[in-house]
GROMACS .gro file of C-alpha atoms in nm:
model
  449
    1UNK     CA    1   3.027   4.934   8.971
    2UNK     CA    2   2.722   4.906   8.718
    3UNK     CA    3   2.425   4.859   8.859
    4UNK     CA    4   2.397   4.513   8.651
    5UNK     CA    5   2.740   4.400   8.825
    6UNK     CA    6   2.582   4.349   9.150
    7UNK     CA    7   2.433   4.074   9.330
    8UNK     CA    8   2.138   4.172   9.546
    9UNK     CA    9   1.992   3.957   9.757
   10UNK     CA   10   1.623   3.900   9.709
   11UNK     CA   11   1.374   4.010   9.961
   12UNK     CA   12   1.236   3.699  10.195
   13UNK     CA   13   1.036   3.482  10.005
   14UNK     CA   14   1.075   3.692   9.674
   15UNK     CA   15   1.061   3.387   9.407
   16UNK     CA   16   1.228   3.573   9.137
   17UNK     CA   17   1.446   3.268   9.015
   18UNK     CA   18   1.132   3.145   8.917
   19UNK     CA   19   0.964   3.399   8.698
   20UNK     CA   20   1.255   3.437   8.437
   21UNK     CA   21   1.487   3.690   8.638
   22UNK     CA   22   1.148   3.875   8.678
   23UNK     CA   23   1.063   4.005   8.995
   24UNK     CA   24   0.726   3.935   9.126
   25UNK     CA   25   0.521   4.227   9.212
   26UNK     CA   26   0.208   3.978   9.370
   27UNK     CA   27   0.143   3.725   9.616
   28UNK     CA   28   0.170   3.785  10.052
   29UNK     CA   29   0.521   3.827  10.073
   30UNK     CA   30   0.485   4.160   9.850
   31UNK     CA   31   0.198   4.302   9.948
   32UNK     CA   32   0.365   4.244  10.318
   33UNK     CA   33   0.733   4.425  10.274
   34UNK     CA   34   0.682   4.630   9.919
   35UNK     CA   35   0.971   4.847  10.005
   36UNK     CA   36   1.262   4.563  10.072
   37UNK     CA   37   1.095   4.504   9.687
   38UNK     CA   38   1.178   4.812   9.581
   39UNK     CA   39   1.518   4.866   9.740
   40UNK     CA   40   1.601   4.508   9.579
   41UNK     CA   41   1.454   4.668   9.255
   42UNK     CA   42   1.675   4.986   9.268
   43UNK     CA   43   1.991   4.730   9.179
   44UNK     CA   44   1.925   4.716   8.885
   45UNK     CA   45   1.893   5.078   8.792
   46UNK     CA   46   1.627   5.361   8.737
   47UNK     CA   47   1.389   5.027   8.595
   48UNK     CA   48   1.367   4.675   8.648
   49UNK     CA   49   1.154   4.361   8.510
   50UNK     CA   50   0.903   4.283   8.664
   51UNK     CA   51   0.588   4.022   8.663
   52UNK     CA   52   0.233   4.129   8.762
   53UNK     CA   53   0.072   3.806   8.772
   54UNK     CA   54   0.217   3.502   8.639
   55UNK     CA   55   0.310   3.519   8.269
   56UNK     CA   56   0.269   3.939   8.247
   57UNK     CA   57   0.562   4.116   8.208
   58UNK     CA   58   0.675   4.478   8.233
   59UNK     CA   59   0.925   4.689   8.296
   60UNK     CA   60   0.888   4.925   8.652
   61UNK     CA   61   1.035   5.259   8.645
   62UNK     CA   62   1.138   5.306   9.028
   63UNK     CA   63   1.337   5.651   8.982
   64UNK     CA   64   1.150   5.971   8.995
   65UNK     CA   65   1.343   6.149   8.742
   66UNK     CA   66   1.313   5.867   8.498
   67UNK     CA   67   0.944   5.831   8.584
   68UNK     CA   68   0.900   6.242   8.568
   69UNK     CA   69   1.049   6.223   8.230
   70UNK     CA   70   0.829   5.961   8.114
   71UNK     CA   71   0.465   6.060   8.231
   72UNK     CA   72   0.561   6.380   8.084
   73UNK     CA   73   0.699   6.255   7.746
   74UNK     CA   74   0.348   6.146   7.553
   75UNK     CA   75   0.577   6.188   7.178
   76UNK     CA   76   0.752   5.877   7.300
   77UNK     CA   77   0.527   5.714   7.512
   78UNK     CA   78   0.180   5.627   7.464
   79UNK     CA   79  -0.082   5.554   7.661
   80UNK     CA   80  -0.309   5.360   7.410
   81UNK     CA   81  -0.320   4.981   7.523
   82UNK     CA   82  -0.390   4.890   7.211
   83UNK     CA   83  -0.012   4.924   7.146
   84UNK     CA   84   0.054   4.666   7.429
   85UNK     CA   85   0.232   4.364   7.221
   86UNK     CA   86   0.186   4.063   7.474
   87UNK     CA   87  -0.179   4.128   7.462
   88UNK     CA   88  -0.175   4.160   7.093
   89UNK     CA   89   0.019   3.874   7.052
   90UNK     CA   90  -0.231   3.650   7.303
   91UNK     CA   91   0.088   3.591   7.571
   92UNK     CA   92  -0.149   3.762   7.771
   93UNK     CA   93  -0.515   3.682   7.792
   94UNK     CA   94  -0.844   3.900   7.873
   95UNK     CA   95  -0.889   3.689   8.135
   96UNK     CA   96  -0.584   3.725   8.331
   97UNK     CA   97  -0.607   3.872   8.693
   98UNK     CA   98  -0.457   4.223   8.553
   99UNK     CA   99  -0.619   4.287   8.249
  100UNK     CA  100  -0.949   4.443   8.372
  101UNK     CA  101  -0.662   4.782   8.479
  102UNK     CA  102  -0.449   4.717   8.162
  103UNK     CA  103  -0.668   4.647   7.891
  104UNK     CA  104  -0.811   4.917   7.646
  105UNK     CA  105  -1.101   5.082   7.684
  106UNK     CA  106  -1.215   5.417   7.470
  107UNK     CA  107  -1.188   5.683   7.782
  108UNK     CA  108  -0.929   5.922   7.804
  109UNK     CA  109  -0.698   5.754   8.038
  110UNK     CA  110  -0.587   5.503   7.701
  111UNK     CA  111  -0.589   5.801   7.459
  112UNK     CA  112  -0.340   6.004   7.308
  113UNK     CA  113  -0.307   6.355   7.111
  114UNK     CA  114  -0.638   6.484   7.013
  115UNK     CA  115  -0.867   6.181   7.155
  116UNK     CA  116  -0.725   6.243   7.479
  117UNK     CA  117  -0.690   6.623   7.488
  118UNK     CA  118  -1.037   6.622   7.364
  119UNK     CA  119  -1.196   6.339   7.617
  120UNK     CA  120  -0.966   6.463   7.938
  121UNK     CA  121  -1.101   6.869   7.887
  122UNK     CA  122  -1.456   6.724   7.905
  123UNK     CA  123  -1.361   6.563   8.222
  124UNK     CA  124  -1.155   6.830   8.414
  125UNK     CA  125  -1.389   7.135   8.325
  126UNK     CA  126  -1.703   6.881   8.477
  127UNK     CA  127  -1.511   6.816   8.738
  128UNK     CA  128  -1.411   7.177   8.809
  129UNK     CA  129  -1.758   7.266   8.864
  130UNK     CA  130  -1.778   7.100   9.167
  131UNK     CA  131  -1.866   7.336   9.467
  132UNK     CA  132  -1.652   7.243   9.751
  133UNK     CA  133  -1.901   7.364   9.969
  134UNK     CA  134  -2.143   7.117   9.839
  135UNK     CA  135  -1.883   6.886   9.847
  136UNK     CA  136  -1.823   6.924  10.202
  137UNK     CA  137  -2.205   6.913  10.308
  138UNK     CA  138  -2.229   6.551  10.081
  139UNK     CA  139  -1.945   6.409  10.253
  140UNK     CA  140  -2.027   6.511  10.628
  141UNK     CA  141  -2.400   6.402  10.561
  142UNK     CA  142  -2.259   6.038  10.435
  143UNK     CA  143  -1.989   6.014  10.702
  144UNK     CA  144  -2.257   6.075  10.953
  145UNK     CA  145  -2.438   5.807  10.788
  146UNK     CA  146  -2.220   5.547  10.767
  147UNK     CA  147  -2.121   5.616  11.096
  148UNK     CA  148  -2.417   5.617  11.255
  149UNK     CA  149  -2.475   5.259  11.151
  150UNK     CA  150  -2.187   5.115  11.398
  151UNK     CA  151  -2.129   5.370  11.635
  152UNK     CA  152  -2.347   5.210  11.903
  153UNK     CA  153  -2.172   4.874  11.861
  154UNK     CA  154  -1.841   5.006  11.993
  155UNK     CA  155  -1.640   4.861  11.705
  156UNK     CA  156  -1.601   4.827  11.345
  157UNK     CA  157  -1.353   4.768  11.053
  158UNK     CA  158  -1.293   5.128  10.950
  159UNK     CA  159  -1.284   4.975  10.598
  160UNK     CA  160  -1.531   4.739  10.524
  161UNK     CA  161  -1.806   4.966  10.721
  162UNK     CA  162  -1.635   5.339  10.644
  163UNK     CA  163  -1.356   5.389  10.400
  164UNK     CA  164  -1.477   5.162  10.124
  165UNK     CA  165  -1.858   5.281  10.087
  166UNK     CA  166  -1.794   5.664  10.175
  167UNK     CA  167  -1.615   5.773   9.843
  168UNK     CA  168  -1.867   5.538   9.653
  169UNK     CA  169  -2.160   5.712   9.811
  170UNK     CA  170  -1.973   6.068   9.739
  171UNK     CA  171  -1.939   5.990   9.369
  172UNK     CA  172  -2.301   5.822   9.398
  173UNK     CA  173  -2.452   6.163   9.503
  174UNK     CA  174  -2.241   6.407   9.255
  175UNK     CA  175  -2.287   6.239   8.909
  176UNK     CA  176  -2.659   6.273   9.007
  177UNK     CA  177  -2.753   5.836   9.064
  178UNK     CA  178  -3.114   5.764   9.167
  179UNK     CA  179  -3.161   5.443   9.401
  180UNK     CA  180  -3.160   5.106   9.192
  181UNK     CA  181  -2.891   5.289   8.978
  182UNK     CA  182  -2.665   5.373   9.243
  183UNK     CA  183  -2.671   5.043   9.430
  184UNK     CA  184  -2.577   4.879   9.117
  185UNK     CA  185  -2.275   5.146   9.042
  186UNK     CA  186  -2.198   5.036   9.396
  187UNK     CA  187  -2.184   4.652   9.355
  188UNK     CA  188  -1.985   4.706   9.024
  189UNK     CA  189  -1.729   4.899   9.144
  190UNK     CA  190  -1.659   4.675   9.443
  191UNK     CA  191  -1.659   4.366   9.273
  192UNK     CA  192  -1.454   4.456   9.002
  193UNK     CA  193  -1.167   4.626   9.269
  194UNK     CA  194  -1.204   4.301   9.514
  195UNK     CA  195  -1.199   4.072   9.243
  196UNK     CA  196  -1.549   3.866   9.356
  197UNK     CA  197  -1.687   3.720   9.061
  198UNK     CA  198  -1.508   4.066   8.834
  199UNK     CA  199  -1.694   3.956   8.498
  200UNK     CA  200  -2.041   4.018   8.628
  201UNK     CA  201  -1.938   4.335   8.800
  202UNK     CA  202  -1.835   4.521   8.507
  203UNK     CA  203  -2.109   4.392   8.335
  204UNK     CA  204  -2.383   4.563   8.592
  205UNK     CA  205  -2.161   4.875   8.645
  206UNK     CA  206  -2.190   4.918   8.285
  207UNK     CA  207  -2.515   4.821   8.261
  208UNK     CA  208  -2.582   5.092   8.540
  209UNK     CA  209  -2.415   5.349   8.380
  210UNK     CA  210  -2.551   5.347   8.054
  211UNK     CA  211  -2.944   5.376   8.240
  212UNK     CA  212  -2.796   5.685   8.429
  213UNK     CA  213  -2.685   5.829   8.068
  214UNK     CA  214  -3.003   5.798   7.887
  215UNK     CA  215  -3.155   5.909   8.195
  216UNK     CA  216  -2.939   6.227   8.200
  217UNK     CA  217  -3.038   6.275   7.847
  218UNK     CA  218  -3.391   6.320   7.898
  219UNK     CA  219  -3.366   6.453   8.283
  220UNK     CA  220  -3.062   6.632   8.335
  221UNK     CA  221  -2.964   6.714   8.693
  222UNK     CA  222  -2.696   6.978   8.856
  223UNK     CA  223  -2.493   6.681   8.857
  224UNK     CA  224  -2.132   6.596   8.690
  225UNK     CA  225  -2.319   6.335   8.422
  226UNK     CA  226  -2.522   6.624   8.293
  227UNK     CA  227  -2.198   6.888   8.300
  228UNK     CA  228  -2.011   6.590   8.129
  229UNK     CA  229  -2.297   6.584   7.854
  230UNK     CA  230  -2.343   6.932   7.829
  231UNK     CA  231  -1.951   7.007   7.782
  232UNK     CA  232  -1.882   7.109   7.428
  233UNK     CA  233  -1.650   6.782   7.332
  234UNK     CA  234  -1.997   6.683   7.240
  235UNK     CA  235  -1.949   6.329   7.397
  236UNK     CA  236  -2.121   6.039   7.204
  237UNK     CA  237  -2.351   5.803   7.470
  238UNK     CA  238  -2.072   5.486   7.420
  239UNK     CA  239  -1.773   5.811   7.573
  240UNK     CA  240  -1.988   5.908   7.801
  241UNK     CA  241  -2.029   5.583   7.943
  242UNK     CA  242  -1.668   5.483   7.964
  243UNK     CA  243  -1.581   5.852   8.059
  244UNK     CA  244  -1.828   5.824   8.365
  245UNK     CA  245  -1.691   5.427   8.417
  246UNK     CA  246  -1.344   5.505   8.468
  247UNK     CA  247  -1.405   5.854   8.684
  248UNK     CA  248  -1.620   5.627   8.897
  249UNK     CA  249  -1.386   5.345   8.924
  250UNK     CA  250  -1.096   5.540   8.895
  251UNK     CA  251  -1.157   5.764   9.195
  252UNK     CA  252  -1.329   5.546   9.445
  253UNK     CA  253  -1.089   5.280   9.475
  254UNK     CA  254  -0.746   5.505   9.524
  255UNK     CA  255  -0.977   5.747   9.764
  256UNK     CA  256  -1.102   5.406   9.953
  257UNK     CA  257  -0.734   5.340   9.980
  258UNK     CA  258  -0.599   5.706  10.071
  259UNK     CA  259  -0.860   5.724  10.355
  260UNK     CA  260  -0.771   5.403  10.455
  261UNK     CA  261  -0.371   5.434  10.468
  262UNK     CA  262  -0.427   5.821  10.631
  263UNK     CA  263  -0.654   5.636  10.928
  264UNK     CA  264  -0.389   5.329  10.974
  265UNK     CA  265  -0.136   5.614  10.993
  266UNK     CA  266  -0.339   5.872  11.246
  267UNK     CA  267  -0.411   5.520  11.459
  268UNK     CA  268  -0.040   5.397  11.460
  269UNK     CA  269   0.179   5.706  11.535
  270UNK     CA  270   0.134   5.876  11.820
  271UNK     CA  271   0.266   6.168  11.723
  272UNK     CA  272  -0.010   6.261  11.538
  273UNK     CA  273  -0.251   6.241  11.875
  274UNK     CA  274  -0.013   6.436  11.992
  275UNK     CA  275   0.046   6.742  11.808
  276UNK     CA  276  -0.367   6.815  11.806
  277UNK     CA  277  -0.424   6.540  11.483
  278UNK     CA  278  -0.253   6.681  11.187
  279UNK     CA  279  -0.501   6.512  10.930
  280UNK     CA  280  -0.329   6.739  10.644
  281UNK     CA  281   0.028   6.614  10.792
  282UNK     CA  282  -0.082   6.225  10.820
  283UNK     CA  283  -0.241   6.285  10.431
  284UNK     CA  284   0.043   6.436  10.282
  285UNK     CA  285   0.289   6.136  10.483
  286UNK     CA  286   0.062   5.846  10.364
  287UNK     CA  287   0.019   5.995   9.988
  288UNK     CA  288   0.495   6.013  10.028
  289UNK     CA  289   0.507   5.702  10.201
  290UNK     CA  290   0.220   5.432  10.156
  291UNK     CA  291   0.040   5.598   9.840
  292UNK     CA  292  -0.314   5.398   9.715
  293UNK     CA  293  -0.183   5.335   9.436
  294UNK     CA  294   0.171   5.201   9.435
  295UNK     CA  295   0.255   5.109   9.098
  296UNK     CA  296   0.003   5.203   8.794
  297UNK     CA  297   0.045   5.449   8.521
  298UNK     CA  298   0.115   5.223   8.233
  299UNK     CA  299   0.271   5.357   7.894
  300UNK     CA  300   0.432   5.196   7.592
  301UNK     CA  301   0.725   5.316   7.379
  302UNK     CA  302   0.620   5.414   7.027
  303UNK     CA  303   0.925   5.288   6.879
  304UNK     CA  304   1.228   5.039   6.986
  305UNK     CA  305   1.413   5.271   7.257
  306UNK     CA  306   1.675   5.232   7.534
  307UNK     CA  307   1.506   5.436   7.880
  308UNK     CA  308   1.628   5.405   8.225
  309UNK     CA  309   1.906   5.135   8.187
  310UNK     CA  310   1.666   4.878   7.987
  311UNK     CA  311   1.633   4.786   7.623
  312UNK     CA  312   1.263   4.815   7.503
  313UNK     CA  313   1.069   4.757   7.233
  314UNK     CA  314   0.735   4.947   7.129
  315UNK     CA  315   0.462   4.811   7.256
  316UNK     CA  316   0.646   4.724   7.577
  317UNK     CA  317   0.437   4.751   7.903
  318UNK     CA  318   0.601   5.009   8.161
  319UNK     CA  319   0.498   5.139   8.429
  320UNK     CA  320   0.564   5.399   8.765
  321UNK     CA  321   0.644   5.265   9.060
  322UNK     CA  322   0.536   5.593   9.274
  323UNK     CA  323   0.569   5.488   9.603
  324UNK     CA  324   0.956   5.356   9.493
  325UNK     CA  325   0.993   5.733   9.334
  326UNK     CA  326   0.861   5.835   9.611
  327UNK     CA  327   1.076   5.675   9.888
  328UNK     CA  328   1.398   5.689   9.645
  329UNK     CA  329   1.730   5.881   9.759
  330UNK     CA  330   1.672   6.156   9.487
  331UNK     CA  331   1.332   6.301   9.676
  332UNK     CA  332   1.481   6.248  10.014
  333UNK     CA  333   1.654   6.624  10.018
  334UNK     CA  334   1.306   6.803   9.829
  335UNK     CA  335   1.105   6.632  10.142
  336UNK     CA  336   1.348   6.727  10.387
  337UNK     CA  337   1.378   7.089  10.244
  338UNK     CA  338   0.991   7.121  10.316
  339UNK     CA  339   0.858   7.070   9.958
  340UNK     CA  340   0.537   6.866  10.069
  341UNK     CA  341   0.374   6.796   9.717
  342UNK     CA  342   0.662   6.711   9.545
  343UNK     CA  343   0.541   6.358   9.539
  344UNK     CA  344   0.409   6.177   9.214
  345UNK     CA  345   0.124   5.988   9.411
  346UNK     CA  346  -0.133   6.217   9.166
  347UNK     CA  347   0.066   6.100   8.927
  348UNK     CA  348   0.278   6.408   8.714
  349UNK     CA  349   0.211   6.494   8.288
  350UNK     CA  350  -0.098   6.536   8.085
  351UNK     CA  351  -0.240   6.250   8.275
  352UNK     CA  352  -0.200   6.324   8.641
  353UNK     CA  353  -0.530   6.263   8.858
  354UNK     CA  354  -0.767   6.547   8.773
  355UNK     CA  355  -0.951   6.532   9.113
  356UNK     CA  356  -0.708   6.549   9.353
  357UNK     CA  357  -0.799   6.862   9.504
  358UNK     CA  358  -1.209   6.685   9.548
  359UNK     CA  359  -1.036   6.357   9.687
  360UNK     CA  360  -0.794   6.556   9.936
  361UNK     CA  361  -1.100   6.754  10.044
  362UNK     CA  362  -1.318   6.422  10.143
  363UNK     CA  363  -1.019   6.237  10.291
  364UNK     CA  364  -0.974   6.515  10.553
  365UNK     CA  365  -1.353   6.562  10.599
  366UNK     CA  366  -1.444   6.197  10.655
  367UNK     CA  367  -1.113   6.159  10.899
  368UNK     CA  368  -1.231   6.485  11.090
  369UNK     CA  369  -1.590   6.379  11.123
  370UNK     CA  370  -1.496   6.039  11.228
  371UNK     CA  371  -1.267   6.136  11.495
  372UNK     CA  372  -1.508   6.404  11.605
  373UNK     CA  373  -1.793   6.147  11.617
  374UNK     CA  374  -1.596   5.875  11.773
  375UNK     CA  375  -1.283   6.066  11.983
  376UNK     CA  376  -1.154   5.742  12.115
  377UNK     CA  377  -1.088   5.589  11.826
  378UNK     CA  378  -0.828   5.335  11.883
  379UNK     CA  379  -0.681   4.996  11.634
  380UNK     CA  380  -0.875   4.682  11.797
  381UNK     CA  381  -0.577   4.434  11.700
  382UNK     CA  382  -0.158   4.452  11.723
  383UNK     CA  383  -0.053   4.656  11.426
  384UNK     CA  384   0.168   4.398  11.260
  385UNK     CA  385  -0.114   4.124  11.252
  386UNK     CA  386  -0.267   4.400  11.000
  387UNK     CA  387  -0.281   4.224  10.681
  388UNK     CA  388  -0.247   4.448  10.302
  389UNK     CA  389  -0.443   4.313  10.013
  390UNK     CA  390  -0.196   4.147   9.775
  391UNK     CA  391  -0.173   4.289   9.403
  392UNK     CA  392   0.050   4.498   9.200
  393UNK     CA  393  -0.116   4.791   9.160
  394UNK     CA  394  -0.279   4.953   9.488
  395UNK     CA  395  -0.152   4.965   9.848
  396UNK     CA  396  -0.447   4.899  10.059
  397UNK     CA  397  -0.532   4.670  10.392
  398UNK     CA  398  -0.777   4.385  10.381
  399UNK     CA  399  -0.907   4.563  10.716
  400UNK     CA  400  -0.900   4.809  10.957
  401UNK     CA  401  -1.043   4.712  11.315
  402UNK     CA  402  -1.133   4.948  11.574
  403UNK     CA  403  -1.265   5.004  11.878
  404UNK     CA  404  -1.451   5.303  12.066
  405UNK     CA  405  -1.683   5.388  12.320
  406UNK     CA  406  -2.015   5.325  12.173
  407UNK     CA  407  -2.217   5.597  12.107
  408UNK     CA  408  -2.594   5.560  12.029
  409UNK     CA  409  -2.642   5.757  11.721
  410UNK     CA  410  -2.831   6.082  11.670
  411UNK     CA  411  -3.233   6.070  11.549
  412UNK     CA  412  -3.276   6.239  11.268
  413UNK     CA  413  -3.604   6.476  11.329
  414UNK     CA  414  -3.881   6.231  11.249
  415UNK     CA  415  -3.709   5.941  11.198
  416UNK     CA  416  -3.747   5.606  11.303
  417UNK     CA  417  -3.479   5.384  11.446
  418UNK     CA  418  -3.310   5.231  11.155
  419UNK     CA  419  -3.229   4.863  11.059
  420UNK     CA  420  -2.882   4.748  11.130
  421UNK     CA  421  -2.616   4.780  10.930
  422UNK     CA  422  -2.675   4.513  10.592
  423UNK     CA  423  -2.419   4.302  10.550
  424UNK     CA  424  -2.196   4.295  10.220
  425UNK     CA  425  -2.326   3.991  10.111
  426UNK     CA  426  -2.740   4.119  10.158
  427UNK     CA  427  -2.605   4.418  10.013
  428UNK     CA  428  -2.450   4.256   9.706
  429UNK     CA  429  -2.778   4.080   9.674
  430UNK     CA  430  -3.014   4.344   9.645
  431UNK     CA  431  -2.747   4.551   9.431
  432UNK     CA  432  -2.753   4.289   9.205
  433UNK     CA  433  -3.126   4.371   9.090
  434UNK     CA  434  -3.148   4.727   9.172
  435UNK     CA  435  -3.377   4.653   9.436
  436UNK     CA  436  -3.535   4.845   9.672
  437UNK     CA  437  -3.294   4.750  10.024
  438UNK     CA  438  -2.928   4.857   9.863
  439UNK     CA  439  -2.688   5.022  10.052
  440UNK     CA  440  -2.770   5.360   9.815
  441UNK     CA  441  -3.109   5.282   9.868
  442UNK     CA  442  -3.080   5.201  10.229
  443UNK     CA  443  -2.892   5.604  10.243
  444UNK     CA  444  -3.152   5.766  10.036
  445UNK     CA  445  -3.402   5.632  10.234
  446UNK     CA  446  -3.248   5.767  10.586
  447UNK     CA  447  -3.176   6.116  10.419
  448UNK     CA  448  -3.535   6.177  10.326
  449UNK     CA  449  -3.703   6.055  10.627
   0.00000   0.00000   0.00000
């Protein structure tokens, strides 16, 4: 029977009736059961329509052949938004809820041919000259950190206080940001992920970005900024900005995420605890099972096509559904035959994630040095009053509590006992300004002393 022939009954409290036949990939009731979503979305073939906040359409590619053969095809499918025709034709407005991750900016995540060959080679030959050594040494000093600034209190929300500032303050220390810059970067980037007053967020992390260009100009640092300068694309000061924008924004929230889903994984299977922690095993399972990002990627046909069972037109939004091609029949046998990273939670094509490697290397390093610091570690609440932030795009919990034994943290030779932890709002504050008191600030200040 075709796929179209059936009758599939909706997931509980899916309100598709009322969104045109579309399904609704927002709201509690997805963010709480995404996969009864996706097996409901598998009816209607390789893709489905779907609506990503109310009046924003697109099509979601839930099969990972389909979605393979799309990330891969860049002749047919583009990746410049400025092809997207609801936007173009106002049906969809700047300010709408999902527009700050759709709409165009010049960076080479929205370009095509030579723009993006050109743009993405700068990036991934910056990146490349990372030293994981350094790498390591960064992340362990910032876990330590962070940690040290709830460990005596015996509990904490393992994302509010760890897994949402650690990749931030990673990224903070390798594209070379001094204090007021960095707290800035670091109020930007939240607000514009959590959605708290988004406008004035992008406008600082841009803002912040652009002083830590024209200060790389004049003082350039072993940092990636200056590598990203240096590279021979010859980046103009407007691409480096958006280049160094989206690398920071791109990579801390699905690394805040991954670290996030890994830990809610180590802290609800035992099996893990069992078999001497696994952190590679519980990675690779999360990244199969409950990537960061869920559904993202989004392309548009160059010309009026049939692809995956769906009439579209150019200009169409689609998008990949990884954790559906992920959790699909068709990888069920690769998985089972061993094949680990056969995923497409990097992504797959001349876009995939260029940093995986980096972000896989500080997700296991901040899991390892928090379970060596805190070896109790244990979830503070029932798992299934654990609540996941609602949103089409990225799978990620509104918190993580925990409890351990307390543990009064280490002096630093010299130091003095430190304040306690600032709150996000007193952080938000003083990030606001650049002053002297933000959480960068607050870091920098502890490593020196």
């Amino acid at each position: 029977m075709d796929a179209h022939d059936t009758a599939p009954v909706p997931p509980p409290g899916c309100p598709a009736h009322g969104s045109g036949g579309r399904v609704p990939l927002y709201g509690p009731e997805f963010a709480a059961a995404p996969q009864e979503y996706y097996e409901y979305l598998r009816h209607y073939g390789p893709a489905a329509p779907v609506e990503l906040a109310p009046g924003v359409e697109a099509t979601l590619v839930t099969d990972y052949a389909a979605a393979l053969q799309m990330l891969q095809d860049s002749g047919a499918f583009r990746k410049d938004a400025r092809r997207w025709r609801a936007f173009n034709e106002g049906k969809v407005g700047p300010d709408s809820p999902v527009a700050p991750l759709l709409a165009y900016r010049p960076n080479c995540m929205f370009a095509d041919g030579a723009d993006h060959l050109r743009l993405r080679q700068a990036v991934t030959d910056s990146m490349a000259r990372v030293d994981t050594r350094r790498l390591s040494r960064s992340t362990e000093q910032i876990s330590g950190y962070l940690i040290s600034q709830f460990s005596a209190r015996g509990s904490a929300d393992l994302l509010g206080d760890y897994a949402k500032q650690l990749p931030l303050f990673v990224f903070n220390e390798l594209f070379g940001c001094p204090a007021g810059i960095g707290d800035r970067v670091l109020f930007g980037i939240s607000g514009m992920f959590d959605g708290i007053n988004a406008d004035k967020a992008t406008e600082v992390l841009f803002q912040a970005v652009g002083e830590l260009v024209a200060l790389k100009r004049t003082r350039p640092g072993d940092d990636v900024t200056s590598w990203l300068m240096q590279h021979q694309a010859g980046l103009s000061d407007e691409e480096m900005v958006h280049q160094l924008a989206l690398l920071l924004g791109a990579g801390a929230e699905p690394l805040r995420n991954l670290i996030g889903n890994t830990l809610h994984r180590l802290l609800t299977h035992d099996r893990y605890a069992r078999e001497g922690g696994l952190i590679d095993e519980a990675l690779d399972d999360t990244l199969w099972e409950n990537p960061p990002m869920s559904n993202y990627a989004p392309h548009y046909p160059a010309a009026d096509m049939e692809f995956a069972g769906q009439q579209l037109q150019a200009g169409d939004l689609v998008l990949v559904s990884f954790a559906a091609a992920n959790t699909g029949p068709a990888l069920k046998a690769s998985r089972q035959a061993g094949s680990n990273r056969a995923h497409l939670a990097w992504s797959a094509g001349p876009h995939a994630c260029p940093s995986k490697e980096p972000a896989r290397q500080i997700t296991v390093t901040a899991i390892e040095n928090l379970l060596n610091e805190l070896p109790d570690l244990e979830l503070a609440v029932p798992e299934d009053s654990l609540t996941w932030r609602p949103g089409p795009f990225n799978r990620a919990l509104a918190t993580l509590p925990a409890r351990f034994t307390p543990v009064q943290p280490a002096r630093r030779p010299g130091a003095q006992p430190g304040p306690a932890a600032t709150s996000q709002a007193e952080a938000a504050g003083t990030a606001r300004t650049g002053e002297r008191g933000g959480l960068w600030s607050q870091f920098l200040n502890w490593l020196t002393r």
